[in-house]
Amino acid sequence: MIDVVIAGAGPNGLMLACELALAGARPLVLERLAEPTGEQRANGLVGQIVPMLDRRGLYERLADGPGPPRPTPGFVFGAFPLDLHDLPDNPLYTMLVPQRRIEQMLAARATELGVEIRRGHEVLGLTQDDDSVTVEVAGAPPVRASYLVGADGGHSVVRKLAGIDFPGVTRDDTVSRTAHVSVPAGLVEPDGGLRVPGFGVVPPFLHTRTERGLIAWAPMPGRDPLVSVGERRGSGADDDGAMTLAELRAAAARVLGADLPLSAPAGPGPHLLRRMVGGNTRLAAAYRAGRVLLVGDAAHVHSALGGSGLNLGLQDAINLGWKLAAEVRGTAPPGLLDTYESERRPAAERVNMHTRAQSVLIGPGGDVTALRVLLGELLESPLNRRHVAAMLAGADIRYAMPGADGPHVGRWAPDVPGLRALTRAGRPLLLDPTGGLGVGPWAGRVDVAVVPGLAAGMLLRPDCYVAWEGDTGDGLERALAAWFGAPAGAGCG
């Protein structure tokens, strides 16, 4: 019997497969599509997932050069430029990389770890009992597993088959148009900005708002640039028929009040030409139904503003992987799997909140402009800019760690010397500043590393969150048992 079947070979499903395999479980990935899609989706990673990939040894597989990631000096929030260069503890990381390349990297890593990925295998049904779940697959024999995880997107078949509701709100009053384009070379400024005669410069990789709508210009390195325009429905042409470049150019003219000369892209493609009407903000009523669980867009959907989607979904996978593997291996303490939803649901609620807030801030009209004036004044404060940056990064999350206390407890572990290498195996880790701490009968499950110079010892979960902190061993055994089960020789292996 398979340990875990994962429905969906997108980034979240593949990340979960890697984490399960690292933790000693046997996953199987089923993907409906026979081949990876060439459709243009996300254009990069934003948030804590960037340094987390580095701690798994995966960042350099996507980066253009060696070395750890560095915080970004600037970003955008609700079409406000977010200057972060003066923050001494800037928490926000970004990485420009297309989603298909992320999927390629994670698929290669999963294969290295012995994960089987079956493409062209569509999930049609499921039945479950107290011990297993049986997955019906189109054109193939059923698969029996201990658990099934739906990583199959916002229209998740697994979620529907499990009977999990997906409440939320749907908006149909906006329309966004996005395409790969070519623009006259003379309009591109040395810093990458796009000079539009009659309007001014549209800065690169930021949202530019007017009282008529929103425009973004993204001169992607090594690829055709993207232009995206958002406005209220009914502002121009109707939304019927195939999207055209002329439609995008007309929308840009309405938003900017000036003509933006656009032509077909010069590169080989695939080329994006997409119109999207409205959007959804939804959150699954539960992340688990018996032996069926949800990750990523199967559990939550929201606006793409701020680029938080992959950060949220991939962090779901990293949170769930080690917990589900412990359940499969029989070493999980009671209630461990329930902490997946109790920890990750608030993170999704927070992303839903700030993406909806950004949707209001980019809207047209004078009332929104007045609101933006006020918020712009607040963002002059470094404290407020850091607050927003941490929110966008997901770095402001603090999980409950009962019985443990300390400045880092419940938070993502700070960088310490050697941590990048120590966390690649995805195992629990005790950082010991003196060599006087130990994990006793948990030695088979928890690694120990002596790191001189630390202010205090720290016990890290596999997802790099601090479960215990202290100068002595007081409370350490309680934390070990709470997160990693009864010690060897006490009824667990």
Short mmCIF file of C-alpha atoms in Angstrom, two decimals:
data_model
loop_
_atom_site.label_atom_id
_atom_site.label_comp_id
_atom_site.label_asym_id
_atom_site.label_seq_id
_atom_site.Cartn_x
_atom_site.Cartn_y
_atom_site.Cartn_z
CA MET A 1 0.00 0.00 0.00
CA ILE A 2 1.20 3.49 -0.87
CA ASP A 3 1.78 5.82 2.09
CA VAL A 4 0.40 9.00 0.50
CA VAL A 5 -1.20 9.67 -2.89
CA ILE A 6 -0.85 13.28 -4.01
CA ALA A 7 -3.29 14.47 -6.67
CA GLY A 8 -1.56 17.20 -8.69
CA ALA A 9 2.00 17.66 -9.95
CA GLY A 10 2.09 21.43 -9.64
CA PRO A 11 4.60 23.13 -7.34
CA ASN A 12 2.65 22.39 -4.15
CA GLY A 13 2.14 18.70 -4.89
CA LEU A 14 5.75 18.21 -5.91
CA MET A 15 7.05 20.10 -2.87
CA LEU A 16 4.92 17.90 -0.62
CA ALA A 17 6.25 14.79 -2.35
CA CYS A 18 9.82 15.93 -1.70
CA GLU A 19 9.12 16.66 1.97
CA LEU A 20 7.40 13.31 2.50
CA ALA A 21 10.27 11.45 0.87
CA LEU A 22 12.83 13.31 2.99
CA ALA A 23 10.89 12.28 6.09
CA GLY A 24 10.85 8.59 5.14
CA ALA A 25 7.36 8.24 3.66
CA ARG A 26 6.49 6.77 0.27
CA PRO A 27 4.43 9.18 -1.84
CA LEU A 28 2.90 8.68 -5.28
CA VAL A 29 1.98 11.70 -7.42
CA LEU A 30 -0.95 11.42 -9.83
CA GLU A 31 -1.26 14.18 -12.45
CA ARG A 32 -4.23 14.57 -14.80
CA LEU A 33 -2.19 16.12 -17.61
CA ALA A 34 -0.04 13.85 -19.76
CA GLU A 35 2.65 16.53 -20.08
CA PRO A 36 3.54 19.63 -18.08
CA THR A 37 1.52 22.59 -19.30
CA GLY A 38 3.19 25.38 -21.22
CA GLU A 39 0.63 27.86 -19.89
CA GLN A 40 2.09 30.99 -18.36
CA ARG A 41 1.29 31.13 -14.65
CA ALA A 42 3.26 32.64 -11.79
CA ASN A 43 6.38 34.60 -12.70
CA GLY A 44 8.29 34.24 -9.46
CA LEU A 45 8.46 33.60 -5.77
CA VAL A 46 7.74 36.16 -3.08
CA GLY A 47 8.25 35.66 0.64
CA GLN A 48 9.70 33.27 3.13
CA ILE A 49 9.65 30.37 0.70
CA VAL A 50 12.77 31.80 -1.00
CA PRO A 51 15.11 31.32 2.01
CA MET A 52 13.23 28.10 2.87
CA LEU A 53 14.17 26.65 -0.51
CA ASP A 54 17.73 27.67 0.28
CA ARG A 55 17.57 25.70 3.53
CA ARG A 56 16.54 22.65 1.52
CA GLY A 57 19.40 23.14 -0.92
CA LEU A 58 17.04 24.02 -3.77
CA TYR A 59 17.54 27.77 -4.16
CA GLU A 60 20.72 27.55 -6.21
CA ARG A 61 18.98 25.20 -8.66
CA LEU A 62 16.76 28.14 -9.61
CA ALA A 63 19.13 31.05 -9.04
CA ASP A 64 21.44 32.48 -11.67
CA GLY A 65 24.46 32.27 -9.38
CA PRO A 66 25.78 30.75 -6.15
CA GLY A 67 25.23 32.01 -2.65
CA PRO A 68 22.25 32.52 -0.36
CA PRO A 69 19.30 34.75 -1.26
CA ARG A 70 19.28 38.38 -0.24
CA PRO A 71 16.26 40.47 0.83
CA THR A 72 14.76 42.63 -1.89
CA PRO A 73 15.38 46.40 -1.54
CA GLY A 74 11.90 47.22 -2.77
CA PHE A 75 8.52 45.74 -3.57
CA VAL A 76 4.92 46.87 -4.06
CA PHE A 77 1.78 46.81 -1.93
CA GLY A 78 -1.56 47.85 -3.39
CA ALA A 79 0.27 49.81 -6.14
CA PHE A 80 2.37 51.62 -3.52
CA PRO A 81 6.14 51.36 -4.05
CA LEU A 82 7.43 49.72 -0.87
CA ASP A 83 10.96 50.97 -0.16
CA LEU A 84 12.74 48.41 2.01
CA HIS A 85 16.40 49.29 1.53
CA ASP A 86 16.65 51.08 4.89
CA LEU A 87 15.25 48.20 6.97
CA PRO A 88 18.07 46.54 8.96
CA ASP A 89 16.00 43.35 9.32
CA ASN A 90 14.18 43.33 5.98
CA PRO A 91 12.11 40.10 5.91
CA LEU A 92 11.00 40.13 2.26
CA TYR A 93 12.67 38.00 -0.42
CA THR A 94 11.77 37.71 -4.09
CA MET A 95 12.95 35.59 -6.98
CA LEU A 96 12.06 36.03 -10.65
CA VAL A 97 11.55 32.54 -12.05
CA PRO A 98 8.64 31.17 -14.13
CA GLN A 99 6.41 28.59 -12.51
CA ARG A 100 7.16 25.96 -15.13
CA ARG A 101 10.84 26.12 -14.18
CA ILE A 102 9.95 25.72 -10.50
CA GLU A 103 7.90 22.65 -11.41
CA GLN A 104 10.76 21.23 -13.47
CA MET A 105 13.19 21.66 -10.59
CA LEU A 106 10.84 20.12 -8.02
CA ALA A 107 9.99 17.21 -10.31
CA ALA A 108 13.68 16.50 -10.78
CA ARG A 109 14.26 16.67 -7.02
CA ALA A 110 11.30 14.38 -6.32
CA THR A 111 12.66 11.86 -8.82
CA GLU A 112 16.06 11.99 -7.10
CA LEU A 113 14.31 11.11 -3.85
CA GLY A 114 12.61 8.10 -5.44
CA VAL A 115 9.15 9.59 -5.91
CA GLU A 116 7.04 8.16 -8.71
CA ILE A 117 5.08 10.70 -10.79
CA ARG A 118 2.35 9.22 -12.98
CA ARG A 119 1.18 11.68 -15.61
CA GLY A 120 -2.05 11.23 -17.54
CA HIS A 121 -3.68 9.80 -14.39
CA GLU A 122 -6.91 11.63 -13.58
CA VAL A 123 -8.56 11.10 -10.19
CA LEU A 124 -12.23 10.20 -10.65
CA GLY A 125 -13.37 9.05 -7.22
CA LEU A 126 -12.38 8.05 -3.73
CA THR A 127 -13.60 5.90 -0.87
CA GLN A 128 -12.09 5.80 2.57
CA ASP A 129 -12.33 3.80 5.77
CA ASP A 130 -10.55 3.90 9.12
CA ASP A 131 -7.30 2.56 7.68
CA SER A 132 -6.96 3.72 4.10
CA VAL A 133 -8.31 5.63 1.13
CA THR A 134 -8.86 4.08 -2.29
CA VAL A 135 -8.43 6.39 -5.28
CA GLU A 136 -10.20 5.66 -8.56
CA VAL A 137 -8.10 6.64 -11.58
CA ALA A 138 -9.25 7.05 -15.18
CA GLY A 139 -7.98 4.19 -17.34
CA ALA A 140 -5.91 2.64 -14.56
CA PRO A 141 -6.41 0.33 -11.57
CA PRO A 142 -7.47 1.92 -8.26
CA VAL A 143 -4.69 2.98 -5.89
CA ARG A 144 -4.91 2.28 -2.17
CA ALA A 145 -3.02 4.52 0.23
CA SER A 146 -2.92 5.54 3.86
CA TYR A 147 -3.72 9.15 2.93
CA LEU A 148 -4.75 11.22 -0.09
CA VAL A 149 -3.74 14.88 -0.51
CA GLY A 150 -5.48 17.17 -2.96
CA ALA A 151 -2.94 19.51 -4.54
CA ASP A 152 -5.09 19.88 -7.63
CA GLY A 153 -5.85 23.60 -7.65
CA GLY A 154 -8.77 25.91 -7.05
CA HIS A 155 -11.20 23.61 -8.88
CA SER A 156 -9.95 20.65 -6.84
CA VAL A 157 -11.64 17.37 -7.70
CA VAL A 158 -10.31 15.87 -4.47
CA ARG A 159 -11.92 18.62 -2.39
CA LYS A 160 -15.26 18.05 -4.08
CA LEU A 161 -15.06 14.27 -3.77
CA ALA A 162 -14.25 14.64 -0.06
CA GLY A 163 -17.35 16.80 0.42
CA ILE A 164 -15.42 19.83 1.69
CA ASP A 165 -17.19 23.15 1.08
CA PHE A 166 -15.31 26.10 -0.42
CA PRO A 167 -17.04 29.24 0.86
CA GLY A 168 -15.98 32.75 -0.03
CA VAL A 169 -16.75 35.64 -2.35
CA THR A 170 -16.69 36.04 -6.12
CA ARG A 171 -16.25 39.40 -7.82
CA ASP A 172 -17.23 39.98 -11.44
CA ASP A 173 -16.87 43.77 -11.64
CA THR A 174 -13.26 43.87 -12.84
CA VAL A 175 -11.37 42.64 -15.86
CA SER A 176 -7.62 42.16 -16.29
CA ARG A 177 -5.81 41.66 -19.58
CA THR A 178 -2.25 40.35 -19.74
CA ALA A 179 0.02 39.54 -22.67
CA HIS A 180 3.58 39.09 -23.77
CA VAL A 181 4.38 42.07 -25.99
CA SER A 182 7.03 43.93 -27.90
CA VAL A 183 7.52 47.67 -27.46
CA PRO A 184 9.77 50.13 -29.33
CA ALA A 185 13.26 49.88 -27.84
CA GLY A 186 13.47 53.66 -27.52
CA LEU A 187 10.69 53.65 -24.93
CA VAL A 188 12.58 51.45 -22.46
CA GLU A 189 14.57 53.48 -19.94
CA PRO A 190 18.04 52.38 -18.71
CA ASP A 191 16.50 51.27 -15.38
CA GLY A 192 13.89 49.16 -17.20
CA GLY A 193 11.04 51.63 -16.90
CA LEU A 194 8.65 52.11 -19.82
CA ARG A 195 8.28 55.68 -21.08
CA VAL A 196 4.78 56.33 -22.43
CA PRO A 197 4.51 59.58 -24.43
CA GLY A 198 1.80 61.74 -22.93
CA PHE A 199 1.85 59.92 -19.58
CA GLY A 200 5.35 59.47 -18.21
CA VAL A 201 7.30 56.44 -17.04
CA VAL A 202 5.69 53.18 -15.93
CA PRO A 203 8.28 51.64 -13.55
CA PRO A 204 9.26 47.99 -14.00
CA PHE A 205 7.79 45.21 -11.85
CA LEU A 206 5.44 47.55 -9.99
CA HIS A 207 1.74 48.33 -10.26
CA THR A 208 0.96 51.82 -11.50
CA ARG A 209 -2.51 53.06 -10.55
CA THR A 210 -4.53 55.85 -12.08
CA GLU A 211 -8.11 56.80 -11.22
CA ARG A 212 -9.16 54.72 -14.23
CA GLY A 213 -7.33 51.47 -13.48
CA LEU A 214 -4.03 49.70 -13.07
CA ILE A 215 -1.11 48.81 -15.32
CA ALA A 216 2.00 46.71 -14.74
CA TRP A 217 5.10 46.43 -16.93
CA ALA A 218 7.42 43.45 -16.43
CA PRO A 219 10.55 43.28 -18.62
CA MET A 220 11.37 39.67 -17.73
CA PRO A 221 15.08 38.81 -18.12
CA GLY A 222 15.66 36.60 -21.14
CA ARG A 223 11.97 36.55 -22.06
CA ASP A 224 9.41 38.72 -23.77
CA PRO A 225 8.10 41.48 -21.52
CA LEU A 226 4.62 41.34 -20.01
CA VAL A 227 2.02 44.07 -19.86
CA SER A 228 -1.01 43.69 -17.62
CA VAL A 229 -3.94 46.12 -17.41
CA GLY A 230 -6.81 46.01 -14.94
CA GLU A 231 -9.98 48.10 -14.97
CA ARG A 232 -13.67 48.03 -14.17
CA ARG A 233 -15.82 45.90 -16.45
CA GLY A 234 -17.71 47.92 -18.99
CA SER A 235 -14.97 50.53 -19.30
CA GLY A 236 -14.39 49.63 -22.93
CA ALA A 237 -14.99 46.65 -25.19
CA ASP A 238 -17.09 43.78 -23.90
CA ASP A 239 -15.53 40.61 -22.58
CA ASP A 240 -16.74 38.25 -25.31
CA GLY A 241 -14.59 36.58 -27.92
CA ALA A 242 -10.91 35.83 -28.00
CA MET A 243 -8.52 38.24 -26.35
CA THR A 244 -6.48 40.35 -28.79
CA LEU A 245 -3.44 42.58 -28.54
CA ALA A 246 -5.52 45.49 -29.84
CA GLU A 247 -7.88 44.99 -26.89
CA LEU A 248 -4.96 45.21 -24.47
CA ARG A 249 -3.63 48.34 -26.19
CA ALA A 250 -7.05 50.00 -25.96
CA ALA A 251 -7.31 49.13 -22.26
CA ALA A 252 -3.86 50.58 -21.60
CA ALA A 253 -4.86 53.79 -23.38
CA ARG A 254 -7.95 54.13 -21.19
CA VAL A 255 -5.99 53.59 -17.97
CA LEU A 256 -3.04 55.82 -18.91
CA GLY A 257 -4.85 58.43 -20.92
CA ALA A 258 -2.17 57.98 -23.58
CA ASP A 259 -1.38 55.48 -26.31
CA LEU A 260 1.08 52.70 -25.52
CA PRO A 261 2.43 51.22 -28.76
CA LEU A 262 2.36 47.44 -28.44
CA SER A 263 3.04 44.76 -31.00
CA ALA A 264 3.31 40.99 -31.04
CA PRO A 265 6.24 39.54 -29.07
CA ALA A 266 9.41 38.63 -30.90
CA GLY A 267 10.46 35.56 -28.93
CA PRO A 268 9.58 31.94 -29.72
CA GLY A 269 6.93 31.57 -26.99
CA PRO A 270 4.77 30.20 -25.58
CA HIS A 271 3.14 33.63 -25.49
CA LEU A 272 0.53 34.69 -22.99
CA LEU A 273 -2.63 36.44 -24.20
CA ARG A 274 -5.18 36.26 -21.42
CA ARG A 275 -8.30 38.00 -20.21
CA MET A 276 -9.60 37.31 -16.70
CA VAL A 277 -12.94 38.58 -15.45
CA GLY A 278 -13.40 39.10 -11.72
CA GLY A 279 -11.81 36.85 -9.15
CA ASN A 280 -12.40 34.64 -6.15
CA THR A 281 -11.40 34.73 -2.52
CA ARG A 282 -12.25 31.38 -0.97
CA LEU A 283 -11.11 29.22 1.94
CA ALA A 284 -11.93 25.54 2.40
CA ALA A 285 -14.34 24.82 5.25
CA ALA A 286 -11.80 22.22 6.45
CA TYR A 287 -8.31 21.21 5.41
CA ARG A 288 -9.01 17.58 6.26
CA ALA A 289 -11.82 15.07 5.89
CA GLY A 290 -10.74 11.78 7.43
CA ARG A 291 -7.74 10.56 5.43
CA VAL A 292 -8.07 13.25 2.78
CA LEU A 293 -6.19 16.57 3.12
CA LEU A 294 -5.80 19.71 1.01
CA VAL A 295 -2.82 21.95 0.22
CA GLY A 296 -2.32 25.08 -1.83
CA ASP A 297 -5.07 26.39 -4.09
CA ALA A 298 -7.19 23.36 -3.30
CA ALA A 299 -7.52 24.86 0.20
CA HIS A 300 -7.52 28.58 -0.61
CA VAL A 301 -7.72 30.97 -3.55
CA HIS A 302 -7.23 34.73 -3.59
CA SER A 303 -6.11 37.62 -5.77
CA ALA A 304 -2.61 37.42 -7.22
CA LEU A 305 -1.81 40.91 -5.88
CA GLY A 306 1.39 40.78 -3.85
CA GLY A 307 2.46 37.45 -5.31
CA SER A 308 1.69 35.47 -2.14
CA GLY A 309 0.13 32.40 -3.77
CA LEU A 310 3.16 30.15 -4.18
CA ASN A 311 4.59 31.24 -0.84
CA LEU A 312 1.38 30.24 0.90
CA GLY A 313 0.93 26.92 -0.91
CA LEU A 314 4.54 25.76 -0.73
CA GLN A 315 4.65 26.58 2.99
CA ASP A 316 1.49 24.48 3.39
CA ALA A 317 3.35 21.57 1.81
CA ILE A 318 6.42 22.01 4.02
CA ASN A 319 4.24 22.22 7.14
CA LEU A 320 2.24 19.12 6.22
CA GLY A 321 5.03 16.90 4.90
CA TRP A 322 6.85 15.99 8.11
CA LYS A 323 3.63 15.69 10.10
CA LEU A 324 1.99 13.35 7.61
CA ALA A 325 5.16 11.27 7.35
CA ALA A 326 5.21 10.89 11.15
CA GLU A 327 1.60 9.66 11.05
CA VAL A 328 2.51 7.11 8.39
CA ARG A 329 5.58 5.94 10.33
CA GLY A 330 3.63 5.67 13.57
CA THR A 331 5.81 8.14 15.49
CA ALA A 332 3.41 11.09 15.55
CA PRO A 333 2.14 12.29 18.94
CA PRO A 334 -1.65 12.53 19.33
CA GLY A 335 -3.12 15.46 17.46
CA LEU A 336 -0.02 16.28 15.41
CA LEU A 337 -1.83 16.12 12.07
CA ASP A 338 -4.54 18.45 13.38
CA THR A 339 -1.92 21.18 13.84
CA TYR A 340 -1.59 21.38 10.06
CA GLU A 341 -4.93 23.16 9.77
CA SER A 342 -4.67 25.08 13.04
CA GLU A 343 -1.33 26.53 11.90
CA ARG A 344 -1.87 27.04 8.19
CA ARG A 345 -5.49 28.19 8.12
CA PRO A 346 -4.69 31.50 9.89
CA ALA A 347 -1.91 32.04 7.36
CA ALA A 348 -4.42 31.69 4.51
CA GLU A 349 -6.89 33.98 6.27
CA ARG A 350 -4.17 36.60 6.52
CA VAL A 351 -3.31 36.38 2.82
CA ASN A 352 -7.00 36.60 1.92
CA MET A 353 -7.27 39.70 4.09
CA HIS A 354 -4.36 41.63 2.62
CA THR A 355 -5.09 40.70 -1.00
CA ARG A 356 -8.67 41.94 -0.59
CA ALA A 357 -7.34 45.12 0.99
CA GLN A 358 -4.97 45.62 -1.95
CA SER A 359 -7.85 45.10 -4.38
CA VAL A 360 -9.61 48.05 -2.76
CA LEU A 361 -6.47 50.20 -2.82
CA ILE A 362 -5.91 49.75 -6.56
CA GLY A 363 -9.51 50.57 -7.47
CA PRO A 364 -10.50 53.63 -9.47
CA GLY A 365 -12.10 56.80 -8.15
CA GLY A 366 -11.43 59.79 -5.94
CA ASP A 367 -12.44 58.12 -2.66
CA VAL A 368 -9.77 55.48 -3.17
CA THR A 369 -7.29 58.21 -4.02
CA ALA A 370 -8.02 59.89 -0.69
CA LEU A 371 -7.50 56.60 1.12
CA ARG A 372 -4.19 56.16 -0.68
CA VAL A 373 -2.99 59.57 0.41
CA LEU A 374 -3.52 58.58 4.04
CA LEU A 375 -1.90 55.16 3.67
CA GLY A 376 1.00 56.72 1.79
CA GLU A 377 1.72 58.92 4.80
CA LEU A 378 1.65 55.86 7.09
CA LEU A 379 4.10 54.02 4.82
CA GLU A 380 6.67 56.76 5.33
CA SER A 381 7.39 55.10 8.69
CA PRO A 382 10.01 52.29 8.56
CA LEU A 383 8.05 50.40 11.24
CA ASN A 384 4.93 50.37 9.09
CA ARG A 385 6.87 49.39 5.98
CA ARG A 386 8.44 46.51 7.86
CA HIS A 387 5.03 45.43 9.14
CA VAL A 388 3.70 45.27 5.59
CA ALA A 389 6.84 43.53 4.30
CA ALA A 390 6.60 40.84 7.00
CA MET A 391 2.92 40.34 6.19
CA LEU A 392 3.65 39.88 2.48
CA ALA A 393 6.51 37.49 3.28
CA GLY A 394 4.51 35.41 5.75
CA ALA A 395 7.28 36.16 8.23
CA ASP A 396 4.88 37.56 10.84
CA ILE A 397 3.37 34.13 11.56
CA ARG A 398 3.90 32.71 15.03
CA TYR A 399 2.68 29.20 15.74
CA ALA A 400 1.51 28.10 19.19
CA MET A 401 4.15 25.98 20.96
CA PRO A 402 2.50 25.00 24.27
CA GLY A 403 4.81 24.89 27.26
CA ALA A 404 7.70 26.66 25.53
CA ASP A 405 8.80 30.27 25.82
CA GLY A 406 11.47 32.52 24.36
CA PRO A 407 11.83 35.31 21.79
CA HIS A 408 12.05 32.89 18.87
CA VAL A 409 9.60 30.20 20.00
CA GLY A 410 6.85 29.68 17.46
CA ARG A 411 8.70 31.72 14.84
CA TRP A 412 10.76 30.72 11.84
CA ALA A 413 14.33 30.07 12.94
CA PRO A 414 16.73 32.97 12.46
CA ASP A 415 19.81 32.45 10.33
CA VAL A 416 22.74 31.06 12.30
CA PRO A 417 26.13 29.86 11.03
CA GLY A 418 25.86 26.59 9.14
CA LEU A 419 22.08 26.38 9.25
CA ARG A 420 21.71 26.12 5.47
CA ALA A 421 23.61 22.82 5.45
CA LEU A 422 22.04 21.50 8.66
CA THR A 423 18.44 21.81 7.42
CA ARG A 424 18.82 20.19 4.01
CA ALA A 425 17.84 16.76 5.29
CA GLY A 426 14.47 18.04 6.54
CA ARG A 427 14.90 16.49 9.99
CA PRO A 428 14.18 17.88 13.47
CA LEU A 429 17.28 19.69 14.72
CA LEU A 430 18.57 20.77 18.12
CA LEU A 431 20.99 23.69 17.94
CA ASP A 432 23.24 23.49 21.01
CA PRO A 433 25.48 26.48 21.84
CA THR A 434 27.62 24.69 24.43
CA GLY A 435 27.54 20.95 23.71
CA GLY A 436 25.76 20.39 27.01
CA LEU A 437 22.30 19.67 25.59
CA GLY A 438 21.07 16.38 24.21
CA VAL A 439 17.98 14.61 22.90
CA GLY A 440 18.42 11.30 24.74
CA PRO A 441 16.09 8.57 23.45
CA TRP A 442 14.98 10.81 20.55
CA ALA A 443 18.47 10.55 19.03
CA GLY A 444 17.18 8.43 16.14
CA ARG A 445 14.69 11.11 15.12
CA VAL A 446 16.33 14.41 16.06
CA ASP A 447 19.73 15.65 14.89
CA VAL A 448 21.98 17.68 17.19
CA ALA A 449 24.46 20.32 16.07
CA VAL A 450 26.80 22.33 18.30
CA VAL A 451 26.75 25.96 17.14
CA PRO A 452 28.99 28.11 19.36
CA GLY A 453 27.92 31.69 19.83
CA LEU A 454 24.16 31.13 19.99
CA ALA A 455 22.45 33.06 22.77
CA ALA A 456 20.37 30.00 23.64
CA GLY A 457 19.67 26.49 22.43
CA MET A 458 16.86 26.03 19.91
CA LEU A 459 14.86 22.98 18.88
CA LEU A 460 13.75 23.31 15.26
CA ARG A 461 10.94 21.39 13.66
CA PRO A 462 11.61 20.13 10.10
CA ASP A 463 9.79 23.19 8.73
CA CYS A 464 12.37 25.36 10.53
CA TYR A 465 10.00 26.73 13.19
CA VAL A 466 11.37 26.96 16.73
CA ALA A 467 9.61 24.53 19.09
CA TRP A 468 11.78 25.18 22.16
CA GLU A 469 14.40 27.67 23.30
CA GLY A 470 16.47 27.77 26.46
CA ASP A 471 19.82 27.99 28.23
CA THR A 472 19.35 24.68 30.02
CA GLY A 473 17.43 21.55 29.15
CA ASP A 474 14.37 22.60 31.14
CA GLY A 475 11.28 21.81 29.06
CA LEU A 476 13.24 20.27 26.20
CA GLU A 477 11.93 16.73 26.73
CA ARG A 478 8.35 18.04 26.85
CA ALA A 479 8.88 19.75 23.51
CA LEU A 480 10.49 16.67 21.98
CA ALA A 481 7.57 14.49 23.05
CA ALA A 482 4.96 17.08 22.01
CA TRP A 483 6.25 17.32 18.45
CA PHE A 484 8.13 14.11 17.74
CA GLY A 485 6.25 11.49 19.76
CA ALA A 486 7.10 9.18 22.60
CA PRO A 487 10.81 8.35 22.88
CA ALA A 488 12.19 5.12 21.51
CA GLY A 489 11.59 2.30 23.92
CA ALA A 490 8.30 3.82 25.13
CA GLY A 491 6.03 2.19 22.61
CA CYS A 492 7.29 3.88 19.45
CA GLY A 493 10.11 3.06 17.11
#
